[in-house]
Amino acid sequence: MLQIECPWCGLRDETEYKYGGQAHVAYPEDPSALSDEEWAEYLFFRDNPKGPFAERWVHTGGCRKWFNAVRDTRTYEVLAVYTNSDPRPVISDLVADSAGATA
Amino acid sequence: MADLSTLQGLRRSPLHDMATEIRDGGVTGERAVQLAELPFLTQVGVRVAPDSAGARGIDEALGAPLPRKVGVTSQAGGHTALWLGPDEWLVVSETPADELVEQLRAAAGDTPAQVLDLSANRTVIELTGPGARSVLEKGCPADLHPRVFTDGTAIVTSLARVPVIVWRTDADAFRVVPRASLAQYVAAWLLDAVREFAPVAAEGA
């Protein structure tokens, strides 16, 4: 069972959460100015990295709040959780920390 | 409009139809568990920014500050406030709901806040006895061990795959607070879950 740390509720089972896809995808400032291709890019195209990935999660079975998590897509290790008002963590630092911890 | 007290005499709790099963469904012995519904408790939902003047006003009106941390409950003057989220609480109280709603709305002042009577939204099933925690642990993914889940802890989690509030009021007393529409399912699940805790000798009898 994957366990995820909610920034408000602490460590809970994955079954209490729902997944919200890639984080930090900003809504276009002026959607009507976009070409169809740019709009499709915004709507449907997401990163799919092998490694650390910033994603959105919602704690539906608890406090019902959205937050962001950096998860390693290879190992499922959750490297960081942060709220929408927290600064975005630097992924290369997280990877270095994680490597240091396991070494 | 009909008189409120007349209507209150007519109301039925969500587990009204299971009253006999719940009363007789407990087990005795070393790992005894008794079940009971605590119907019609006043439950008022409060949503307000935790660092606002309105939240501080509500803190004062309740007599104990709304808890600002997961799991914590605060108790004063017949009110208990349960933390449901960083800006959401459930106040369980002995005061009639309409009175309490009015008090808390006034206390919030001009701060954008929501104070709603949610008494009919959920019912309370109480489990008492030395086996209560073991019964809940069969279907609840949260850590209920007393080293983290002390007396007075309440969290939103799930039991038997449905969302509930689990609230420990005493060493051997837990309250499970399901939605009214899920109450019969939760009660039936609990009645089944307590059966294995009956003393072994009684089973062949």
CSV table of C-alpha atoms in Angstrom, one decimal:
chain,number,residue,atom,x,y,z
A,1,MET,CA,0.0,0.0,0.0
A,2,LEU,CA,1.4,3.4,-1.0
A,3,GLN,CA,1.2,5.8,1.9
A,4,ILE,CA,1.2,9.6,1.2
A,5,GLU,CA,1.7,12.3,3.7
A,6,CYS,CA,-1.1,14.9,3.6
A,7,PRO,CA,0.3,18.4,4.5
A,8,TRP,CA,-2.5,18.7,7.0
A,9,CYS,CA,-3.4,15.2,8.1
A,10,GLY,CA,-0.1,13.4,8.1
A,11,LEU,CA,0.6,9.9,6.7
A,12,ARG,CA,-2.5,8.1,5.4
A,13,ASP,CA,-3.1,5.2,3.0
A,14,GLU,CA,-3.3,6.0,-0.7
A,15,THR,CA,-7.0,4.8,-0.8
A,16,GLU,CA,-7.9,8.1,1.0
A,17,TYR,CA,-6.6,10.1,-1.9
A,18,LYS,CA,-7.4,10.9,-5.5
A,19,TYR,CA,-5.0,11.8,-8.2
A,20,GLY,CA,-5.1,15.1,-10.0
A,21,GLY,CA,-2.5,14.8,-12.7
A,22,GLN,CA,0.5,17.0,-13.4
A,23,ALA,CA,0.9,20.0,-11.1
A,24,HIS,CA,1.8,23.5,-12.1
A,25,VAL,CA,-0.1,23.5,-15.4
A,26,ALA,CA,-1.3,27.1,-15.5
A,27,TYR,CA,-4.6,28.1,-17.1
A,28,PRO,CA,-3.8,30.2,-20.2
A,29,GLU,CA,-4.2,33.9,-19.5
A,30,ASP,CA,-6.2,34.5,-22.6
A,31,PRO,CA,-7.6,31.2,-23.8
A,32,SER,CA,-9.5,32.8,-26.8
A,33,ALA,CA,-6.2,34.0,-28.2
A,34,LEU,CA,-4.8,30.5,-28.5
A,35,SER,CA,-4.7,28.5,-31.7
A,36,ASP,CA,-6.5,25.1,-31.7
A,37,GLU,CA,-3.1,23.5,-31.5
A,38,GLU,CA,-2.0,25.5,-28.4
A,39,TRP,CA,-5.4,24.9,-26.7
A,40,ALA,CA,-5.1,21.2,-27.4
A,41,GLU,CA,-1.5,21.3,-26.0
A,42,TYR,CA,-2.9,22.9,-22.8
A,43,LEU,CA,-5.8,20.5,-22.5
A,44,PHE,CA,-4.3,17.2,-23.4
A,45,PHE,CA,-0.5,17.2,-23.3
A,46,ARG,CA,1.3,16.4,-20.1
A,47,ASP,CA,4.8,15.4,-19.2
A,48,ASN,CA,5.5,11.8,-18.6
A,49,PRO,CA,8.9,11.7,-17.0
A,50,LYS,CA,10.8,8.6,-15.7
A,51,GLY,CA,11.8,9.9,-12.3
A,52,PRO,CA,10.6,12.8,-10.1
A,53,PHE,CA,7.3,14.2,-11.1
A,54,ALA,CA,5.3,17.0,-9.5
A,55,GLU,CA,1.6,16.0,-9.3
A,56,ARG,CA,-1.6,17.1,-7.7
A,57,TRP,CA,-3.4,15.0,-5.1
A,58,VAL,CA,-6.6,15.5,-3.1
A,59,HIS,CA,-7.2,14.0,0.3
A,60,THR,CA,-10.9,13.1,-0.5
A,61,GLY,CA,-11.1,10.7,2.4
A,62,GLY,CA,-9.9,13.2,5.0
A,63,CYS,CA,-9.6,17.0,4.9
A,64,ARG,CA,-10.7,17.3,1.2
A,65,LYS,CA,-7.8,19.6,0.4
A,66,TRP,CA,-5.7,19.7,-2.7
A,67,PHE,CA,-1.9,19.7,-2.4
A,68,ASN,CA,1.1,18.9,-4.6
A,69,ALA,CA,3.5,16.0,-4.2
A,70,VAL,CA,6.8,15.1,-6.0
A,71,ARG,CA,6.7,11.4,-6.7
A,72,ASP,CA,9.4,9.3,-8.3
A,73,THR,CA,7.6,7.5,-11.1
A,74,ARG,CA,10.1,4.7,-11.1
A,75,THR,CA,10.0,3.9,-7.4
A,76,TYR,CA,6.8,5.4,-6.2
A,77,GLU,CA,8.8,7.2,-3.5
A,78,VAL,CA,7.1,10.4,-2.5
A,79,LEU,CA,10.0,12.9,-2.3
A,80,ALA,CA,8.1,16.0,-1.1
A,81,VAL,CA,4.6,17.2,-0.3
A,82,TYR,CA,3.7,20.9,-0.3
A,83,THR,CA,0.6,23.0,-0.3
A,84,ASN,CA,-0.4,25.4,-3.0
A,85,SER,CA,1.0,28.3,-1.0
A,86,ASP,CA,4.3,26.7,-0.2
A,87,PRO,CA,7.3,27.4,-2.5
A,88,ARG,CA,7.8,24.8,-5.2
A,89,PRO,CA,10.7,22.5,-4.2
A,90,VAL,CA,13.7,22.2,-6.5
A,91,ILE,CA,13.5,18.7,-7.8
A,92,SER,CA,17.3,18.3,-8.2
A,93,ASP,CA,17.7,19.0,-4.5
A,94,LEU,CA,15.1,16.4,-3.6
A,95,VAL,CA,16.8,13.8,-5.8
A,96,ALA,CA,20.2,14.5,-4.1
A,97,ASP,CA,18.6,14.2,-0.6
A,98,SER,CA,16.9,11.0,-1.5
A,99,ALA,CA,20.1,9.5,-3.0
A,100,GLY,CA,22.0,10.6,0.2
A,101,ALA,CA,19.4,9.0,2.4
A,102,THR,CA,19.5,5.6,0.6
A,103,ALA,CA,23.3,5.6,0.1
B,1,MET,CA,-45.4,26.3,10.4
B,2,ALA,CA,-45.8,23.3,12.6
B,3,ASP,CA,-44.4,23.6,16.1
B,4,LEU,CA,-40.8,22.3,16.2
B,5,SER,CA,-41.2,20.3,19.4
B,6,THR,CA,-44.2,18.4,17.8
B,7,LEU,CA,-42.0,17.6,14.8
B,8,GLN,CA,-39.2,16.4,17.0
B,9,GLY,CA,-41.5,13.9,18.6
B,10,LEU,CA,-42.1,12.4,15.2
B,11,ARG,CA,-38.6,12.2,14.0
B,12,ARG,CA,-36.8,8.9,13.5
B,13,SER,CA,-33.0,8.4,13.8
B,14,PRO,CA,-31.2,6.8,10.8
B,15,LEU,CA,-30.8,3.5,12.8
B,16,HIS,CA,-34.3,3.5,14.2
B,17,ASP,CA,-35.1,0.3,12.3
B,18,MET,CA,-32.0,-1.5,13.7
B,19,ALA,CA,-32.5,-0.5,17.3
B,20,THR,CA,-33.1,-4.1,18.5
B,21,GLU,CA,-30.1,-5.6,16.6
B,22,ILE,CA,-27.9,-2.9,17.9
B,23,ARG,CA,-29.0,-3.3,21.5
B,24,ASP,CA,-28.6,-7.1,21.4
B,25,GLY,CA,-25.6,-7.2,19.1
B,26,GLY,CA,-22.9,-6.6,21.7
B,27,VAL,CA,-20.6,-9.2,23.0
B,28,THR,CA,-19.5,-9.9,26.6
B,29,GLY,CA,-16.3,-11.4,28.1
B,30,GLU,CA,-12.7,-10.2,28.1
B,31,ARG,CA,-13.1,-8.5,24.7
B,32,ALA,CA,-16.6,-7.1,25.3
B,33,VAL,CA,-18.0,-4.6,22.9
B,34,GLN,CA,-21.4,-2.9,23.2
B,35,LEU,CA,-23.0,-0.8,20.5
B,36,ALA,CA,-25.4,2.1,20.8
B,37,GLU,CA,-26.7,4.8,18.6
B,38,LEU,CA,-26.5,8.3,20.0
B,39,PRO,CA,-29.2,9.9,17.9
B,40,PHE,CA,-30.1,13.5,17.3
B,41,LEU,CA,-26.9,15.1,18.7
B,42,THR,CA,-26.6,18.7,17.7
B,43,GLN,CA,-23.9,18.9,14.9
B,44,VAL,CA,-23.0,22.2,13.5
B,45,GLY,CA,-20.6,22.6,10.6
B,46,VAL,CA,-18.2,25.6,10.7
B,47,ARG,CA,-16.1,26.8,7.9
B,48,VAL,CA,-13.9,29.9,8.4
B,49,ALA,CA,-10.3,30.9,7.7
B,50,PRO,CA,-8.4,29.8,10.8
B,51,ASP,CA,-6.4,33.0,11.2
B,52,SER,CA,-9.3,35.4,10.8
B,53,ALA,CA,-11.1,37.6,13.3
B,54,GLY,CA,-14.3,35.5,12.7
B,55,ALA,CA,-12.5,32.3,13.8
B,56,ARG,CA,-11.3,34.0,17.0
B,57,GLY,CA,-14.8,35.2,17.6
B,58,ILE,CA,-16.1,31.6,17.3
B,59,ASP,CA,-13.3,30.5,19.6
B,60,GLU,CA,-14.6,32.8,22.2
B,61,ALA,CA,-18.2,31.9,21.7
B,62,LEU,CA,-17.4,28.2,22.1
B,63,GLY,CA,-15.3,28.8,25.2
B,64,ALA,CA,-12.5,26.7,23.8
B,65,PRO,CA,-10.6,27.6,20.6
B,66,LEU,CA,-11.4,25.6,17.5
B,67,PRO,CA,-8.6,23.1,17.2
B,68,ARG,CA,-6.0,24.1,14.6
B,69,LYS,CA,-4.4,20.7,14.1
B,70,VAL,CA,-5.5,17.3,12.8
B,71,GLY,CA,-7.0,14.9,15.3
B,72,VAL,CA,-7.5,17.4,18.0
B,73,THR,CA,-10.8,18.1,19.7
B,74,SER,CA,-11.6,21.0,22.0
B,75,GLN,CA,-14.2,20.8,24.7
B,76,ALA,CA,-15.9,23.5,26.7
B,77,GLY,CA,-19.4,24.2,28.0
B,78,GLY,CA,-21.1,21.2,26.4
B,79,HIS,CA,-19.6,21.9,23.0
B,80,THR,CA,-16.9,19.7,21.4
B,81,ALA,CA,-15.2,21.0,18.3
B,82,LEU,CA,-13.8,18.3,15.9
B,83,TRP,CA,-11.1,19.2,13.4
B,84,LEU,CA,-12.2,18.1,9.9
B,85,GLY,CA,-9.9,20.2,7.8
B,86,PRO,CA,-7.7,23.3,8.1
B,87,ASP,CA,-10.7,25.5,7.7
B,88,GLU,CA,-13.5,23.1,8.6
B,89,TRP,CA,-14.9,21.9,11.9
B,90,LEU,CA,-17.8,20.0,13.3
B,91,VAL,CA,-19.2,21.2,16.6
B,92,VAL,CA,-21.1,18.5,18.5
B,93,SER,CA,-23.1,20.1,21.3
B,94,GLU,CA,-25.8,19.9,23.9
B,95,THR,CA,-27.2,23.2,22.8
B,96,PRO,CA,-30.1,23.1,20.4
B,97,ALA,CA,-28.8,23.5,16.9
B,98,ASP,CA,-30.8,26.7,15.9
B,99,GLU,CA,-29.5,28.5,19.0
B,100,LEU,CA,-25.9,27.4,18.5
B,101,VAL,CA,-26.0,28.4,14.8
B,102,GLU,CA,-27.3,31.8,15.7
B,103,GLN,CA,-24.6,32.3,18.4
B,104,LEU,CA,-21.7,31.2,16.1
B,105,ARG,CA,-23.0,33.3,13.1
B,106,ALA,CA,-23.1,36.3,15.4
B,107,ALA,CA,-19.6,35.5,16.7
B,108,ALA,CA,-18.1,35.3,13.2
B,109,GLY,CA,-19.2,38.9,12.6
B,110,ASP,CA,-18.2,40.2,9.2
B,111,THR,CA,-15.7,37.5,8.4
B,112,PRO,CA,-16.8,35.3,5.5
B,113,ALA,CA,-17.8,32.1,7.3
B,114,GLN,CA,-20.3,29.3,7.0
B,115,VAL,CA,-22.2,28.0,10.0
B,116,LEU,CA,-24.7,25.3,9.2
B,117,ASP,CA,-26.9,22.9,11.1
B,118,LEU,CA,-25.7,19.5,9.9
B,119,SER,CA,-27.4,17.5,12.7
B,120,ALA,CA,-29.4,15.4,10.2
B,121,ASN,CA,-26.3,14.7,8.0
B,122,ARG,CA,-24.6,12.2,10.3
B,123,THR,CA,-25.5,9.9,13.2
B,124,VAL,CA,-23.3,8.6,15.9
B,125,ILE,CA,-22.6,5.0,16.7
B,126,GLU,CA,-20.8,4.4,20.0
B,127,LEU,CA,-18.7,1.4,20.6
B,128,THR,CA,-17.7,0.8,24.2
B,129,GLY,CA,-15.7,-2.0,25.9
B,130,PRO,CA,-12.2,-3.4,25.8
B,131,GLY,CA,-12.6,-4.8,22.3
B,132,ALA,CA,-13.8,-1.6,20.7
B,133,ARG,CA,-10.5,-0.7,19.1
B,134,SER,CA,-9.9,-4.2,17.7
B,135,VAL,CA,-13.3,-4.1,16.1
B,136,LEU,CA,-12.6,-0.8,14.4
B,137,GLU,CA,-9.1,-1.9,13.3
B,138,LYS,CA,-10.7,-4.6,11.2
B,139,GLY,CA,-12.0,-2.0,8.8
B,140,CYS,CA,-10.2,1.3,9.4
B,141,PRO,CA,-6.9,2.1,7.7
B,142,ALA,CA,-5.9,4.8,10.2
B,143,ASP,CA,-3.6,4.1,13.2
B,144,LEU,CA,-5.9,3.8,16.2
B,145,HIS,CA,-3.2,2.7,18.7
B,146,PRO,CA,-3.4,4.8,21.9
B,147,ARG,CA,0.2,6.0,21.4
B,148,VAL,CA,-1.0,8.2,18.5
B,149,PHE,CA,-4.8,8.0,18.9
B,150,THR,CA,-5.2,9.3,22.4
B,151,ASP,CA,-8.5,10.1,24.3
B,152,GLY,CA,-10.2,12.9,22.6
B,153,THR,CA,-8.7,12.3,19.2
B,154,ALA,CA,-11.1,12.5,16.2
B,155,ILE,CA,-10.2,12.1,12.5
B,156,VAL,CA,-11.9,11.8,9.2
B,157,THR,CA,-11.1,8.5,7.7
B,158,SER,CA,-12.9,5.4,6.4
B,159,LEU,CA,-14.5,2.4,8.0
B,160,ALA,CA,-15.5,-0.6,5.8
B,161,ARG,CA,-14.6,1.6,2.8
B,162,VAL,CA,-17.0,4.3,3.5
B,163,PRO,CA,-16.1,7.8,4.9
B,164,VAL,CA,-16.7,8.3,8.6
B,165,ILE,CA,-15.4,10.3,11.5
B,166,VAL,CA,-13.7,8.1,14.1
B,167,TRP,CA,-13.6,9.8,17.5
B,168,ARG,CA,-12.2,8.3,20.7
B,169,THR,CA,-14.0,9.8,23.7
B,170,ASP,CA,-12.4,7.5,26.4
B,171,ALA,CA,-9.9,4.7,26.7
B,172,ASP,CA,-12.5,2.1,25.7
B,173,ALA,CA,-15.1,4.3,24.0
B,174,PHE,CA,-15.1,5.2,20.3
B,175,ARG,CA,-17.7,7.1,18.4
B,176,VAL,CA,-18.1,6.3,14.7
B,177,VAL,CA,-19.9,9.1,12.9
B,178,PRO,CA,-21.2,8.0,9.4
B,179,ARG,CA,-23.4,9.8,7.0
B,180,ALA,CA,-27.1,9.1,7.7
B,181,SER,CA,-27.5,7.3,4.3
B,182,LEU,CA,-24.6,5.0,5.2
B,183,ALA,CA,-25.5,4.5,8.8
B,184,GLN,CA,-27.3,1.2,8.3
B,185,TYR,CA,-24.5,-0.2,6.2
B,186,VAL,CA,-21.9,0.8,8.9
B,187,ALA,CA,-24.1,-0.6,11.7
B,188,ALA,CA,-24.6,-3.9,9.9
B,189,TRP,CA,-20.8,-4.1,9.2
B,190,LEU,CA,-20.1,-3.4,12.9
B,191,LEU,CA,-22.6,-6.0,14.1
B,192,ASP,CA,-20.9,-8.6,12.0
B,193,ALA,CA,-17.4,-7.4,13.0
B,194,VAL,CA,-18.1,-7.7,16.8
B,195,ARG,CA,-19.3,-11.3,16.5
B,196,GLU,CA,-15.8,-12.8,16.5
B,197,PHE,CA,-15.1,-11.1,19.9
B,198,ALA,CA,-17.7,-13.2,21.8
B,199,PRO,CA,-16.2,-15.6,24.3
B,200,VAL,CA,-15.4,-18.9,22.6
B,201,ALA,CA,-17.4,-21.1,25.1
B,202,ALA,CA,-20.6,-19.2,24.3
B,203,GLU,CA,-20.5,-20.1,20.6
B,204,GLY,CA,-21.4,-23.8,21.1
B,205,ALA,CA,-24.1,-23.0,23.6
